[in-house]
mmCIF file of C-alpha atoms in Angstrom:
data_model
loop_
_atom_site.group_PDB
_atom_site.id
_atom_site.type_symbol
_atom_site.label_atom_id
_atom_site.label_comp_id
_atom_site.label_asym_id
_atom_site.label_seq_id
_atom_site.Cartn_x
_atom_site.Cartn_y
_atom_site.Cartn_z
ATOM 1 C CA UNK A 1 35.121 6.433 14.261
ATOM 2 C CA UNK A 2 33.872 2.830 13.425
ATOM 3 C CA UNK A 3 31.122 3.252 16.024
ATOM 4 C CA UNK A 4 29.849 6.615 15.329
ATOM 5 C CA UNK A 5 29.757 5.200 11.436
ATOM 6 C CA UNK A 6 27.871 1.712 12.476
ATOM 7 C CA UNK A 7 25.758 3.923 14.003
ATOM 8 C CA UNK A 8 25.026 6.528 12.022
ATOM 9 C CA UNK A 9 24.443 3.482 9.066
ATOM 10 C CA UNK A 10 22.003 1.707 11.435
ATOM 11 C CA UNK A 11 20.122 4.966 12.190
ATOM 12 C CA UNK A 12 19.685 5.172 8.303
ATOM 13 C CA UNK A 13 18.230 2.231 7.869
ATOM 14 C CA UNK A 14 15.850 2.116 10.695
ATOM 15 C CA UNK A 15 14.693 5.828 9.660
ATOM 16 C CA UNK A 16 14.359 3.958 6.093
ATOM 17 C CA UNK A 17 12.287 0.596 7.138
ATOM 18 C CA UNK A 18 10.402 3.284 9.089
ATOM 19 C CA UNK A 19 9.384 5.213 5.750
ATOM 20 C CA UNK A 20 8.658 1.974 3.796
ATOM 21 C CA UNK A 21 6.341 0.970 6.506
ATOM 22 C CA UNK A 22 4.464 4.415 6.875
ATOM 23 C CA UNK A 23 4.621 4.713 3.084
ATOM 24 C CA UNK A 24 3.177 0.960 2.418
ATOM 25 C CA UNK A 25 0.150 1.965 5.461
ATOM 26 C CA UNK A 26 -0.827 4.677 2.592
ATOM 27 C CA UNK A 27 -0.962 2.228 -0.319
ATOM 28 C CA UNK A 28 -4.077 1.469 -1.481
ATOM 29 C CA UNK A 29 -5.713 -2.348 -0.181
ATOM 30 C CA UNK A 30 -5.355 -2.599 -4.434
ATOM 31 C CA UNK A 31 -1.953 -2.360 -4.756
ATOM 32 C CA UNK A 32 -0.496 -2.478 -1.170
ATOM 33 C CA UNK A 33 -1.363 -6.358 -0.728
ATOM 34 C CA UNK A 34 -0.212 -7.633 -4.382
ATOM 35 C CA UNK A 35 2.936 -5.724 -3.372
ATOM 36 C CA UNK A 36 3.488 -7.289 -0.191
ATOM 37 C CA UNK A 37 2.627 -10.621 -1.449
ATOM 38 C CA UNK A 38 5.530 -10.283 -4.089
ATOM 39 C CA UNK A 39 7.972 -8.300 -2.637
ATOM 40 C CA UNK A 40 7.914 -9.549 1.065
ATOM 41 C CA UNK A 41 6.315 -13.388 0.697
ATOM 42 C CA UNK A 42 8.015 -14.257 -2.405
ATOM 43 C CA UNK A 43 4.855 -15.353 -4.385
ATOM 44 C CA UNK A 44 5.123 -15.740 -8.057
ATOM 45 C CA UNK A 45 2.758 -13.686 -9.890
ATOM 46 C CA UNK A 46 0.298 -16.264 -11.027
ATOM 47 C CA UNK A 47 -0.185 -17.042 -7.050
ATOM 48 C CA UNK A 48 -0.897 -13.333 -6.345
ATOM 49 C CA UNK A 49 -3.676 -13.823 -9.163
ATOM 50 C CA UNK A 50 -4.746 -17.013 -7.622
ATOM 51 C CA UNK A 51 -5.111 -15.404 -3.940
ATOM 52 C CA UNK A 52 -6.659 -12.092 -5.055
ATOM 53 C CA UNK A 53 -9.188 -13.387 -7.931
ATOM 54 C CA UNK A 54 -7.298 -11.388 -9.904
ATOM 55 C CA UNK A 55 -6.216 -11.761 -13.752
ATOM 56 C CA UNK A 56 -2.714 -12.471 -14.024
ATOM 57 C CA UNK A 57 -2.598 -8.931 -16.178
ATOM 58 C CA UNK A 58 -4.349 -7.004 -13.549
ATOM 59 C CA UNK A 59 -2.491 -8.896 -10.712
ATOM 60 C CA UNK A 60 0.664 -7.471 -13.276
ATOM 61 C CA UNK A 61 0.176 -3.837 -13.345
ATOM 62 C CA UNK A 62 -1.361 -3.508 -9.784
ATOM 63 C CA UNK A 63 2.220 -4.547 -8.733
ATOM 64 C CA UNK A 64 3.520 -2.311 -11.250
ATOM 65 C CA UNK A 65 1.500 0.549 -9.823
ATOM 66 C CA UNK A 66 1.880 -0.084 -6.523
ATOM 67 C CA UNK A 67 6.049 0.361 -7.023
ATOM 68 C CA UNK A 68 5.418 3.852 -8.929
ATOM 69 C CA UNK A 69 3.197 4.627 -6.179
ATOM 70 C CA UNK A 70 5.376 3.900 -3.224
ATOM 71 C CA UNK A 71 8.456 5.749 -4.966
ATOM 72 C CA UNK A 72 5.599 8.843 -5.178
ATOM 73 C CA UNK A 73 4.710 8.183 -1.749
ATOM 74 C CA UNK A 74 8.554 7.900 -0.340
ATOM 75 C CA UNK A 75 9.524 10.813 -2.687
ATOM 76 C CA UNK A 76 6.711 13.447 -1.198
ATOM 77 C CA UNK A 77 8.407 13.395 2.581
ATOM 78 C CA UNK A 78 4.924 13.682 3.838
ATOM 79 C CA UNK A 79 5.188 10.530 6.234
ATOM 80 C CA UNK A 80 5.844 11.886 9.771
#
């Protein structure tokens, strides 16, 4: 039973990384590299300004955006 749960979990998870990566390749340039820069490099906000020419308030909300979009983007199923 332990196998067909490990599995079963790791199947989950690879289906998931698999939507996050097809859902990021459909963010906008705009949002999907602020996003990345945050949430997978671990830059602080006022870098992510610094890198894109960005204000830090824009650099703000296009992150902000970028997470509404991506839950809209996961949420529609429309990434096969």
């Amino acid at each position: 039973d332990y196998m067909v749960d490990t599995y079963s979990s790791n199947e989950n998870e690879n289906d998931m990384i698999y939507q996050i990566r097809r859902a990021l390749e459909v963010l906008p340039n705009e949002y999907r590299e602020p996003l990345i820069l945050r949430e997978y490099e671990g830059f602080n906000y006022e870098e992510i300004a610094d890198i894109t020419g960005e204000s830090l308030n824009n650099t703000k909300v296009r992150i902000h955006r970028a997470k509404l979009k991506l839950k809209e983007i996961m949420s529609s199923g429309d990434l096969d």
